Coordinates of C-alpha atoms in Angstrom, one line a residue:
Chain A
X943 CA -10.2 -35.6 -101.8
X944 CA -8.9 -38.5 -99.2
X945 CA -8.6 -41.5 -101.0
X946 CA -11.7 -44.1 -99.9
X947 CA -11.0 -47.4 -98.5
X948 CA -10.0 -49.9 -100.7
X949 CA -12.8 -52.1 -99.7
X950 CA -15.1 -49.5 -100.3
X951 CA -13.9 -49.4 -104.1
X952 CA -14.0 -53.0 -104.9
X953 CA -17.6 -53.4 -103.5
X954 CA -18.4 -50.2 -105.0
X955 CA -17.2 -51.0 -108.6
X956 CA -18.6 -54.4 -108.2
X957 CA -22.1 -52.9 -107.4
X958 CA -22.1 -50.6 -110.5
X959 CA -20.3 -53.6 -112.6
X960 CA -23.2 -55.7 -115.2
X961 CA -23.2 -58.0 -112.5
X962 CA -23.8 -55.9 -110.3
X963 CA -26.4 -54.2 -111.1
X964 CA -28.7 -57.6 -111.8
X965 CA -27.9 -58.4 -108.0
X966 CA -29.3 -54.9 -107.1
X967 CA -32.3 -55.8 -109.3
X968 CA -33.0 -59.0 -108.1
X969 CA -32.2 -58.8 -104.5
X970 CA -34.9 -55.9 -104.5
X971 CA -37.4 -57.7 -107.2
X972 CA -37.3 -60.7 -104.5
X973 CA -38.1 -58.2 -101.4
X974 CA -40.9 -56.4 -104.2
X975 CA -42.3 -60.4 -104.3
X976 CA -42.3 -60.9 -100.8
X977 CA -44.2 -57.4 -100.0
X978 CA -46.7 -58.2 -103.0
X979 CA -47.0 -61.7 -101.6
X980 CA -48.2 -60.1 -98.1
X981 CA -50.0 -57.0 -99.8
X982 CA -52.5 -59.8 -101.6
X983 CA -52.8 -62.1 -98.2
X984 CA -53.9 -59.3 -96.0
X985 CA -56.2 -57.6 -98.7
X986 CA -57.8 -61.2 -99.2
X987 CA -59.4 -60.7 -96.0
X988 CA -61.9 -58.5 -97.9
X989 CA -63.5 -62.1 -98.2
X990 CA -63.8 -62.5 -94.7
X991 CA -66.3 -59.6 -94.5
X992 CA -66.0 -55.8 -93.4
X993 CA -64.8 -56.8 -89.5
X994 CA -61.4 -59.0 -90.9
X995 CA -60.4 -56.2 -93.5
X996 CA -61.2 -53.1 -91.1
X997 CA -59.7 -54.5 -88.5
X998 CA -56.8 -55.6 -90.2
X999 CA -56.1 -52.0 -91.5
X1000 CA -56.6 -50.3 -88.2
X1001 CA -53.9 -52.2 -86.9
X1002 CA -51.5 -51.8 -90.1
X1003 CA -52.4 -48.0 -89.1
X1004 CA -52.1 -48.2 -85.5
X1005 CA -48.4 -49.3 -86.3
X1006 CA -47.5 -45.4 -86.6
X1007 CA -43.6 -44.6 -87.2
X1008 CA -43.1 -48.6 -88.2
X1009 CA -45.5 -48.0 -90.7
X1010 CA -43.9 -45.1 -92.1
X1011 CA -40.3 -47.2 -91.5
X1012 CA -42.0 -49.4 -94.1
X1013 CA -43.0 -47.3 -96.7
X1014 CA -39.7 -45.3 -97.1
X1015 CA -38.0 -48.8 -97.0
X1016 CA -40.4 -49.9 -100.0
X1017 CA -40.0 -46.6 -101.3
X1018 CA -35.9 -47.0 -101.7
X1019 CA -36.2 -50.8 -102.6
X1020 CA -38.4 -49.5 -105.6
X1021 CA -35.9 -46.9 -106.7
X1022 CA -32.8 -49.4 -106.3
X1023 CA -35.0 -51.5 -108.7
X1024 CA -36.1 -48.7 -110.8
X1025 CA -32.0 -47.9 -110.9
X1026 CA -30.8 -50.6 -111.8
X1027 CA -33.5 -51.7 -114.5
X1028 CA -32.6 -48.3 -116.2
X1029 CA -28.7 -49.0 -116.4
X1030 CA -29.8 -51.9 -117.6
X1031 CA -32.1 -51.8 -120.4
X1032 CA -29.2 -48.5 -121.4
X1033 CA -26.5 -50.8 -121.7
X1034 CA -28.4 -53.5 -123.3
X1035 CA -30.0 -51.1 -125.9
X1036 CA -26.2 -49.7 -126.2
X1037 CA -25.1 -53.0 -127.1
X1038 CA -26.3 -53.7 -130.0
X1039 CA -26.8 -50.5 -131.8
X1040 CA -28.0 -52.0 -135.4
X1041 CA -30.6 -54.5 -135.4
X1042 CA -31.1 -57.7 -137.2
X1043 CA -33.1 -57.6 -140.5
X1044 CA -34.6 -60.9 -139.7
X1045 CA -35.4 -61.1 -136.2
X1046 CA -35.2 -64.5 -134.4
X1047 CA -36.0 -66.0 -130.9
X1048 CA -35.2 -69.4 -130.1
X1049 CA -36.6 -69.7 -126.3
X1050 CA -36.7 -66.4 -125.0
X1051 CA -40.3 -65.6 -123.6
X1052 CA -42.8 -63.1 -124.0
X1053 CA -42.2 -61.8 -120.1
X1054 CA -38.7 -61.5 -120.5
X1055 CA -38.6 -60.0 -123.7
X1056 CA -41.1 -56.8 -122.6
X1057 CA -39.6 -56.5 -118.4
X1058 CA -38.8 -52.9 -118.7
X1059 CA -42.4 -51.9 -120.4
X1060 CA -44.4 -54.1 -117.7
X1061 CA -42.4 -52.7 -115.4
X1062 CA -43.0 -49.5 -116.4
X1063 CA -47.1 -49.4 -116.8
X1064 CA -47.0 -51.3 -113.1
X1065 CA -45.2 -48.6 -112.4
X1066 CA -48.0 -46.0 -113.3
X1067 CA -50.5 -48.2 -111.7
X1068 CA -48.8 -48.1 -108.1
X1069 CA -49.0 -44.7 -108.3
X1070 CA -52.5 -44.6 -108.7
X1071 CA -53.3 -47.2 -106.6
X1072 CA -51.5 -45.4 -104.2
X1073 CA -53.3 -41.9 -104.7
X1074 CA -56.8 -43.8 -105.1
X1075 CA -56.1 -46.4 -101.7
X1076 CA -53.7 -44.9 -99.5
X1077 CA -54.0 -40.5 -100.4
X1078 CA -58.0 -40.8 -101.2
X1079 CA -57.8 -38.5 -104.1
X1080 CA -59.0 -40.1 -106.9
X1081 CA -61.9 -41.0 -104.8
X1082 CA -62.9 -39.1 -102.3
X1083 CA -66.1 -40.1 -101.9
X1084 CA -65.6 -44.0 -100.9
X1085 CA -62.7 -42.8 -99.0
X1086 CA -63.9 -41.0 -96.2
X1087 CA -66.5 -43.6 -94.8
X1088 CA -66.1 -45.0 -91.2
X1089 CA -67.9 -48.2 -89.8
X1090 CA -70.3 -48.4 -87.0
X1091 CA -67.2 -48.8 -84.5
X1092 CA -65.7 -45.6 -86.0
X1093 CA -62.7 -47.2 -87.7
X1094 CA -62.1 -45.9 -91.2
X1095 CA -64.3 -48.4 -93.3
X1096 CA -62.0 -50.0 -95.8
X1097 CA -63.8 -53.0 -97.3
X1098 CA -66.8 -50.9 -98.7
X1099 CA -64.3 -48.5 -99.6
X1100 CA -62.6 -51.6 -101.7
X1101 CA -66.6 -52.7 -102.9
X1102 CA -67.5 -49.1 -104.0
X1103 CA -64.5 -48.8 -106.1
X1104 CA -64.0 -52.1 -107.5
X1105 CA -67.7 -52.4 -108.3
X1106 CA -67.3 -49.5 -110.8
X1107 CA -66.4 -50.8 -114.3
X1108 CA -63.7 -48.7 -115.2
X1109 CA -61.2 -49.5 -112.2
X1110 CA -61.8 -53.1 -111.7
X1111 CA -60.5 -53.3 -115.5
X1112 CA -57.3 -51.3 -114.7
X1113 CA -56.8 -53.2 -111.3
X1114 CA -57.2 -56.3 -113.7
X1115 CA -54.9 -55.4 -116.7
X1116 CA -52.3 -54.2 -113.6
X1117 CA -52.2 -57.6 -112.0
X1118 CA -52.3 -59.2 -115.1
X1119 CA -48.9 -57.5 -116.1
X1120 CA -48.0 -57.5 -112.2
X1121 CA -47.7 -61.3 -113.3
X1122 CA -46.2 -61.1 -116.4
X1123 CA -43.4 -59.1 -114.9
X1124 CA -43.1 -61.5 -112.0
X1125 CA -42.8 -64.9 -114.0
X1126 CA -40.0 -63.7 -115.7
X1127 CA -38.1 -61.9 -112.4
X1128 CA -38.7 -64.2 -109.9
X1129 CA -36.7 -66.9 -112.1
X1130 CA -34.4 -64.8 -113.4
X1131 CA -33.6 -63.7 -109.7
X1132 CA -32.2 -66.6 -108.4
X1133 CA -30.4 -67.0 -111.7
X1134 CA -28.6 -64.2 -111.1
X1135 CA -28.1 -64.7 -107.6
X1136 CA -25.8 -68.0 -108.6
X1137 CA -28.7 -70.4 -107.6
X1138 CA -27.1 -73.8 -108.8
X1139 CA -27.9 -76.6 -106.7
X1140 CA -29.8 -79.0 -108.8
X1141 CA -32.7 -79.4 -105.7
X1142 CA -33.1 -75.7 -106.0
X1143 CA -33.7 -75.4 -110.0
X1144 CA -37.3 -75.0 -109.7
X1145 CA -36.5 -71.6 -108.3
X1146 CA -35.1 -70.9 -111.6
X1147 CA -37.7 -72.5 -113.9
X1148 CA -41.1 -73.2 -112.7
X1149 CA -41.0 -70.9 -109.6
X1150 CA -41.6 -67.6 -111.3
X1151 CA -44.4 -68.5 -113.4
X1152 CA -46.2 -70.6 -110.3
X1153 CA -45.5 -67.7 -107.8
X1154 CA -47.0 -65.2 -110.1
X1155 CA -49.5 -67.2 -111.2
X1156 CA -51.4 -67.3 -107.9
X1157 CA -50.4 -63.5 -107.2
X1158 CA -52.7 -63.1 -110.8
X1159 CA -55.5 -65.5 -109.1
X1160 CA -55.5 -64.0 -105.6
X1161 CA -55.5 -60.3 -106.9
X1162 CA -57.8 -60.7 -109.6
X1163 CA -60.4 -62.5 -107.4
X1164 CA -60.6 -59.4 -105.1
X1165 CA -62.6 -56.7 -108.0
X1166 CA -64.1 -59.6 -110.1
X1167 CA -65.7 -60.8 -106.6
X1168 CA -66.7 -57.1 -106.0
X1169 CA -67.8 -56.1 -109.6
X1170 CA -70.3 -59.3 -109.5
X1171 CA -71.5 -58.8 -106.7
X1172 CA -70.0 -61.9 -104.9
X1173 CA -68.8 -59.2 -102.4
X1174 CA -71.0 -56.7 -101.3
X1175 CA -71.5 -53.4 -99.6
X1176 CA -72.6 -54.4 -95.9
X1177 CA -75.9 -54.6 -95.4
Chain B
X537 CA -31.9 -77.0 -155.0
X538 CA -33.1 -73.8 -156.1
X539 CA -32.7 -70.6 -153.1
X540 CA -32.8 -67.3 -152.7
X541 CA -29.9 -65.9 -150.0
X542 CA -30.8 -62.4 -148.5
X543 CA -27.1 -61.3 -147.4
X544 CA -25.7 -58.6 -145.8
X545 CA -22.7 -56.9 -148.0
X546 CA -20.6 -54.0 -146.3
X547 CA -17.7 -52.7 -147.8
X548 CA -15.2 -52.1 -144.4
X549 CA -16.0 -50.8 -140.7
X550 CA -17.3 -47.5 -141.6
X551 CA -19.1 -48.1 -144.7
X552 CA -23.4 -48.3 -145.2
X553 CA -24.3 -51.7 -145.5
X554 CA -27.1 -53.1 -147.2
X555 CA -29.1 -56.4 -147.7
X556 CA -28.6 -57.6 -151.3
X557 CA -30.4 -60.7 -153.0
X558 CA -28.4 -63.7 -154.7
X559 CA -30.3 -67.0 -156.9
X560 CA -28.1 -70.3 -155.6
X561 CA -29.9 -72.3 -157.9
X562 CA -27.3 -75.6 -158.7
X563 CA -27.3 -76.6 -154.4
X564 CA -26.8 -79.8 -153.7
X565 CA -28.7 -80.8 -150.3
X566 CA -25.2 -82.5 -149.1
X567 CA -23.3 -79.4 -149.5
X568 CA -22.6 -77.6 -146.1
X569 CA -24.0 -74.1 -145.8
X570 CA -20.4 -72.7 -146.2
X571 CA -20.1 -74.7 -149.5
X572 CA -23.0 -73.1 -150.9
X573 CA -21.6 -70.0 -150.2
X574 CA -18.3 -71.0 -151.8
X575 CA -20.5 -71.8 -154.6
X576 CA -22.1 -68.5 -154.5
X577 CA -18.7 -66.6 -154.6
X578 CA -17.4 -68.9 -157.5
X579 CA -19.7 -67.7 -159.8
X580 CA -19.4 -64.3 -158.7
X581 CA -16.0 -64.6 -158.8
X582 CA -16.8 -65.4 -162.6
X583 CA -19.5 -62.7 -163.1
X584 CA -16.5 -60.3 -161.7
X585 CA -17.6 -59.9 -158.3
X586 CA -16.9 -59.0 -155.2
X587 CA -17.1 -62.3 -153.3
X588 CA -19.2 -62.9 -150.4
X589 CA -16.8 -62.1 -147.4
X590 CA -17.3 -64.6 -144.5
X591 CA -15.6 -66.2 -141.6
X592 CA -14.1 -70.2 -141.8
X593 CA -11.3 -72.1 -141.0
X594 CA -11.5 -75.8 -139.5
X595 CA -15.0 -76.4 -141.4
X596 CA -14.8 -79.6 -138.6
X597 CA -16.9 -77.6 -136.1
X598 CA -14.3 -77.1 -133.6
X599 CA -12.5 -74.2 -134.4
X600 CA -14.9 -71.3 -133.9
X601 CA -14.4 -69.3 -136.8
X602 CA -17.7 -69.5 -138.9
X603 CA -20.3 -67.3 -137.6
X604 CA -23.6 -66.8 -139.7
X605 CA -26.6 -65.4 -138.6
X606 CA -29.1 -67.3 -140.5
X607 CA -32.9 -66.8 -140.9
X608 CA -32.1 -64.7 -137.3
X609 CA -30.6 -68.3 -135.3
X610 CA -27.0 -67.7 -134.7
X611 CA -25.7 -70.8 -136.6
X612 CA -28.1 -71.7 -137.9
X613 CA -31.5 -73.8 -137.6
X614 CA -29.4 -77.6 -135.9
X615 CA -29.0 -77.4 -132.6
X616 CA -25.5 -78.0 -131.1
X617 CA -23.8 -77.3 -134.4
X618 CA -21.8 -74.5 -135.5
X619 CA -22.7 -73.2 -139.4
X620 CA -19.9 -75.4 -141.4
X621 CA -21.5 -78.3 -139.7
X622 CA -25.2 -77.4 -141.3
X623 CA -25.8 -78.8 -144.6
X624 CA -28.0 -77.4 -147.1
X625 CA -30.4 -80.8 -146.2
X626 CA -32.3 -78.7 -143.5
X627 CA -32.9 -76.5 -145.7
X628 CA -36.3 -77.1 -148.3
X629 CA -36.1 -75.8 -152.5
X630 CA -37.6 -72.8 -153.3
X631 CA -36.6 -71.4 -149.5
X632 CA -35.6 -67.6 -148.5
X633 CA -32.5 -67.7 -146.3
X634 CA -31.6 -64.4 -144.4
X635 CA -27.6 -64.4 -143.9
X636 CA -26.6 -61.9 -141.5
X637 CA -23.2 -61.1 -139.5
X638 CA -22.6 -61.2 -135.6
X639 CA -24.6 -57.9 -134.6
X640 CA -23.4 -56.4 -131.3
X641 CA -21.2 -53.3 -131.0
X642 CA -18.4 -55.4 -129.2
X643 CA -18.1 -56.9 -132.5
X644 CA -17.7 -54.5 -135.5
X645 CA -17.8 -55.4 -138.8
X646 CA -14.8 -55.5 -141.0
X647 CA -16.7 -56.5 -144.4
X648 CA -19.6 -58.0 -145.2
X649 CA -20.2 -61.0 -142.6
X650 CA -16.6 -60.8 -140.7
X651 CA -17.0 -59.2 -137.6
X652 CA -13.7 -58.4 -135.6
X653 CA -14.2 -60.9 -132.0
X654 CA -10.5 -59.5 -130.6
X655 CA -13.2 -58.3 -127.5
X656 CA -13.6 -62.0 -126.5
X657 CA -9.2 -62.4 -127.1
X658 CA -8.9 -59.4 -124.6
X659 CA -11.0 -60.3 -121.8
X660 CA -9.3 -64.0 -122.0
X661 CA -6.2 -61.8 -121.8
X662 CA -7.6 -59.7 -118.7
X663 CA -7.5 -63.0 -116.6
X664 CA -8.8 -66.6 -118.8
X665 CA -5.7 -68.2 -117.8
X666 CA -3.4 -69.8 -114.9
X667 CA 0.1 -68.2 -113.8
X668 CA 2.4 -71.6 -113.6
X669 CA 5.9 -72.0 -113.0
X670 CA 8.2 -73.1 -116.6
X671 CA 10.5 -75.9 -116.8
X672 CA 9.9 -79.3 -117.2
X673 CA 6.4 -80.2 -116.9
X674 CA 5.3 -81.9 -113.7
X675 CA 4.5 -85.4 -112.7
X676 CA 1.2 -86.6 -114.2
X677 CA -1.2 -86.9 -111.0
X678 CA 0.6 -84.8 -108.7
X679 CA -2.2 -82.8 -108.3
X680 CA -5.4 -84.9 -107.0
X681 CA -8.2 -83.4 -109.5
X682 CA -11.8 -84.1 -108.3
X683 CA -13.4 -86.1 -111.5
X684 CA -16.9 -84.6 -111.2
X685 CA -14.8 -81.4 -111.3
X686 CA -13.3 -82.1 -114.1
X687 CA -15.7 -83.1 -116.1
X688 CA -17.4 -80.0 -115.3
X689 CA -14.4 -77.8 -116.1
X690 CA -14.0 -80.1 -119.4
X691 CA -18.2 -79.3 -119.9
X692 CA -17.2 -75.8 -120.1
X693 CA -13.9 -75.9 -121.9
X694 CA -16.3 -77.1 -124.9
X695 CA -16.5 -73.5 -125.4
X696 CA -14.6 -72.5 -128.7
X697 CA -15.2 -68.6 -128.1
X698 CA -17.4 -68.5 -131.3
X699 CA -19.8 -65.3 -130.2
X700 CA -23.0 -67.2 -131.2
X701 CA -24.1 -66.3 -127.5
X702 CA -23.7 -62.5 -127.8
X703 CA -25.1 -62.8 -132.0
X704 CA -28.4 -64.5 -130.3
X705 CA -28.4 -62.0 -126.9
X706 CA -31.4 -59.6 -127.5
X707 CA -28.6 -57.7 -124.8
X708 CA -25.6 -58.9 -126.9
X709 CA -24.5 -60.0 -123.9
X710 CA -20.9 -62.3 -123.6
X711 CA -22.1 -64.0 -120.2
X712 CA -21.9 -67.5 -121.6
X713 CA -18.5 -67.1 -123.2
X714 CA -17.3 -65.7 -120.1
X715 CA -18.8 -68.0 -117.8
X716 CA -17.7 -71.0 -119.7
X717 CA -13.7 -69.5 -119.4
X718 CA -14.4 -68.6 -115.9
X719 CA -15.5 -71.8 -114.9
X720 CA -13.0 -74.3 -117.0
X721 CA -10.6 -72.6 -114.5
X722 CA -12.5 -72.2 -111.6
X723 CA -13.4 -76.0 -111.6
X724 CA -9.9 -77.1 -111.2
X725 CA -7.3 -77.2 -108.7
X726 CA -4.8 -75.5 -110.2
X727 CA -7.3 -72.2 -111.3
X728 CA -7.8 -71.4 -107.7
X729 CA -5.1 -69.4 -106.7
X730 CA -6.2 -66.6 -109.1
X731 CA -10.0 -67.4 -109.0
X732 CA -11.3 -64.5 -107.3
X733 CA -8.9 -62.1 -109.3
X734 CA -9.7 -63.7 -113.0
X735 CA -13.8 -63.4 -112.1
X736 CA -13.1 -59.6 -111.6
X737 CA -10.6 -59.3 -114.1
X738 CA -12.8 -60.8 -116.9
X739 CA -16.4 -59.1 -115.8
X740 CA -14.7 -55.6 -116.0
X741 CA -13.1 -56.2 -119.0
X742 CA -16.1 -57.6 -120.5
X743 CA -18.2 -54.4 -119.3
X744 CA -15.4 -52.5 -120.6
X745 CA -15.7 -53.7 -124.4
X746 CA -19.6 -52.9 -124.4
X747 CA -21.1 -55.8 -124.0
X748 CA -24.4 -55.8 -122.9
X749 CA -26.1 -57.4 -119.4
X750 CA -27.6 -60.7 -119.3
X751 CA -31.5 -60.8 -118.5
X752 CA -31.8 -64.4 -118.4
X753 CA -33.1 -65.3 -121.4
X754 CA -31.1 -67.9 -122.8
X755 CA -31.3 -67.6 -126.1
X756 CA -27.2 -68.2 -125.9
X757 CA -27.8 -71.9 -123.9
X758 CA -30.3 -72.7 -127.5
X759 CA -27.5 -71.6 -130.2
X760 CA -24.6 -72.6 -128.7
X761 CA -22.8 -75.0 -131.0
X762 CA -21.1 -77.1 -127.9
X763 CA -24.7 -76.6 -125.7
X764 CA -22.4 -74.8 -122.6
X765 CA -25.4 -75.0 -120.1
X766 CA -26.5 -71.8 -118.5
X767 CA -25.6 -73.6 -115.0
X768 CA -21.9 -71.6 -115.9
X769 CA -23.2 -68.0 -115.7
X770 CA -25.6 -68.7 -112.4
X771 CA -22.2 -70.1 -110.9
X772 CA -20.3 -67.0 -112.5
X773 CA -22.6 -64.9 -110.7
X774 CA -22.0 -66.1 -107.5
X775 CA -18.0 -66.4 -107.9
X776 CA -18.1 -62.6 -109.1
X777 CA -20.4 -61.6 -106.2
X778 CA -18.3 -63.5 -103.8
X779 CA -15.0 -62.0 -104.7
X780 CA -16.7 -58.5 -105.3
X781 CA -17.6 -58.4 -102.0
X782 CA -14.4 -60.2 -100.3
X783 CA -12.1 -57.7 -98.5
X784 CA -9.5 -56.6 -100.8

């Protein structure tokens, strides 16, 4: 086997070093934000009444190969994520193989504590949120509907589901967690990305838990609104 | 004083250990928390005992030797202060104290509450120091150093390489310890020639001994008996990313 550069190695070793793998996590977690921070702002347009949001996804559609460009891209940021969180949680779990009799924490949080488990039921949920939104199977029946201008009709696709009980609550408990996840990352991102500069410590402190805490707001008002009938099925 | 002390006792490396209850019941509240345990092991000693094994040197707070885990707060329950510093005054009669070693599998333990830290010796030996010429030491002064530099590097050569930060990591991570050396050297003048080479140097050797990866929780920045801030590992990150990435 020919010998690889010796750049290669160093940035290779350096990506697969601790390190490493926390700037794999965070540079992805902080594209994830961004995405989940444009997924809400166009879906709030469900507010705006069945024109905004129908209109609004026939052009995300009409985007064609771009849009599939985006999904793959999402697709691979999510399994760099997935990676890394993996190699992590092993190594930490490695690292201390007997546990302490009396456990303590002195300011660790909640969030931080449980990343890998809210990561992981998000996880589940964007996979049905996928099959239920974007596939259709879950729900076939409010996901073949068209409006009067023959575009497929979205918002009472989003009012038929989310005014059923049963998944508003898990869009709910998702978010909820979506936010629990994110108040820890998006800190801990720029933490790890050697933020220092002491006009840039909010990123590191209250950032994470503001940031998430309007993702929780803006994505929980969309099924509440829906389930009680604050948004309703056009006329 | 009257308390009941929940320690763990472990014969050597490979033995079982086990959690075994001991009555101090003559503590004064001035004594330190090592003196209680000196009074402990006298009367062991005297019932024909194995002693409580534990880590001390200095008792002063400076050395780094003593390392408790202590109702699960590496240290103990006073901020900034290492566990010969703690007297028995923050402690109330009639309380259970848990008294536990280091736990991470970088540090094994050798008996009871030692733990071997030679992990922390060898990645200070992978690159925690500056290559300067012998002879007769230079001119005070010939080197300009920057004073908010230095008072930086002297902020993190506070650290006396205890292992209270990978005792209190729910990772066992050695982030602080390493950052702290990294940046005592980093922040002076004459630590740059080797900077990008000691970052590397330290962070492989430091995945090497099994440490585990830092998720930012900084339970290390709360126990640490000289308070190193956690400003050292963001700026380790950074130095580490920037030399990983540097052509060779």
């Amino acid at each position: 086997m020919a010998a690889r550069k010796p750049r290669m190695n160093r940035l290779a070793r350096t990506l697969q070093s601790s390190i490493g793998s926390k700037f794999l996590m965070s540079v992805t977690g902080i594209l994830l934000l961004l995405f989940v921070i444009a997924h809400m702002l166009g879906n709030l347009q469900v507010f705006a009444g069945p024109d905004q949001l129908n209109a609004y996804a026939a052009k995300l559609q009409s985007l064609g190969p771009l849009l599939w460009v985006v999904r793959l891209g999402l697709l691979a940021i999510f399994v760099v994520h997935i990676g890394a969180a993996i190699r992590v949680t092993n190594s930490n779990r490695a690292a201390r193989p007997v546990a302490y009799v009396y456990p303590g924490s002195v300011q660790s949080t909640f969030a931080g504590r449980t990343m890998m488990m809210s990561g992981l039921i998000v996880l589940a949920f964007l996979i049905y949120h996928v099959l239920h939104f974007t596939v259709g199977t879950t729900n076939p029946d409010h996901f073949h509907l068209v409006d009067e201008t023959g575009r497929h009709d979205v918002y009472s696709m989003v009012v038929m589901g989310f005014s059923q009980w049963p998944i508003a609550l898990v869009y709910v408990v998702a978010n909820i967690l979506v936010g629990v996840h994110i108040s820890h990352g998006a800190s801990s991102a720029f933490q790890t990305l050697g933020v220092t500069h002491p006009r840039l410590a909010f990123l590191k402190q209250g950032f994470g838990p503001g940031i998430a805490t309007l993702i929780v707001v803006g994505n929980l008002s969309m099924p509440l609104a829906c389930l009680f009938g604050l948004v309703q099925l056009p006329a | 004083m009257e308390l009941t002390l929940h320690v763990w006792r472990q014969d050597g490396p490979d033995s079982p250990g086990r959690m075994e209850i001991y009555k101090a019941d003559d503590v004064s509240s001035d004594m330190s928390f090592l003196e209680m345990l000196d009074v402990v092991n006298e009367r062991l000693l005297e019932e024909g005992k194995e002693p409580i094994a534990f880590d001390h040197d200095c008792r002063e707070g400076i050395c780094g030797t003593c390392s408790l885990m202590i109702n699960g707060v590496a240290h103990g329950p006073e901020e900034g202060t290492t566990v010969c510093q703690l007297h028995m005054r923050k402690f109330k009669d009639g309380d259970s104290i848990y008294i536990e070693p280091w736990r991470a599998r970088a540090f094994p333990i050798l008996r009871d509450l030692v733990v071997d830290r030679g992990a922390f010796d060898r990645i200070i030996e992978a690159g925690g120091y500056v290559s300067v010429a012998t002879g007769n030491a230079p001119d005070a002064n010939t080197i300009p150093v920057n004073r908010d530099e230095s008072e930086m590097a002297m902020d993190a050569a506070a650290c006396i390489g205890c292992g209270a930060c990978v005792a209190s990591c729910p990772n066992g991570s050695a982030m602080l310890f390493v950052a702290a050396k990294v940046a005592h050297l980093g922040h002076l003048p004459q630590g740059q020639p080797e900077r990008q080479k000691r970052v590397l140097a330290m962070v492989e050797q430091m995945d090497k001994e099994g440490f585990g990866y830092c998720t930012n929780h900084y339970e290390c920045e709360a126990v640490c008996p000289k308070e190193i801030p956690r400003k050292f590992i963001a700026e380790m990150n950074r130095d580490y990313l920037k030399a990983g990435m540097a052509a060779e």
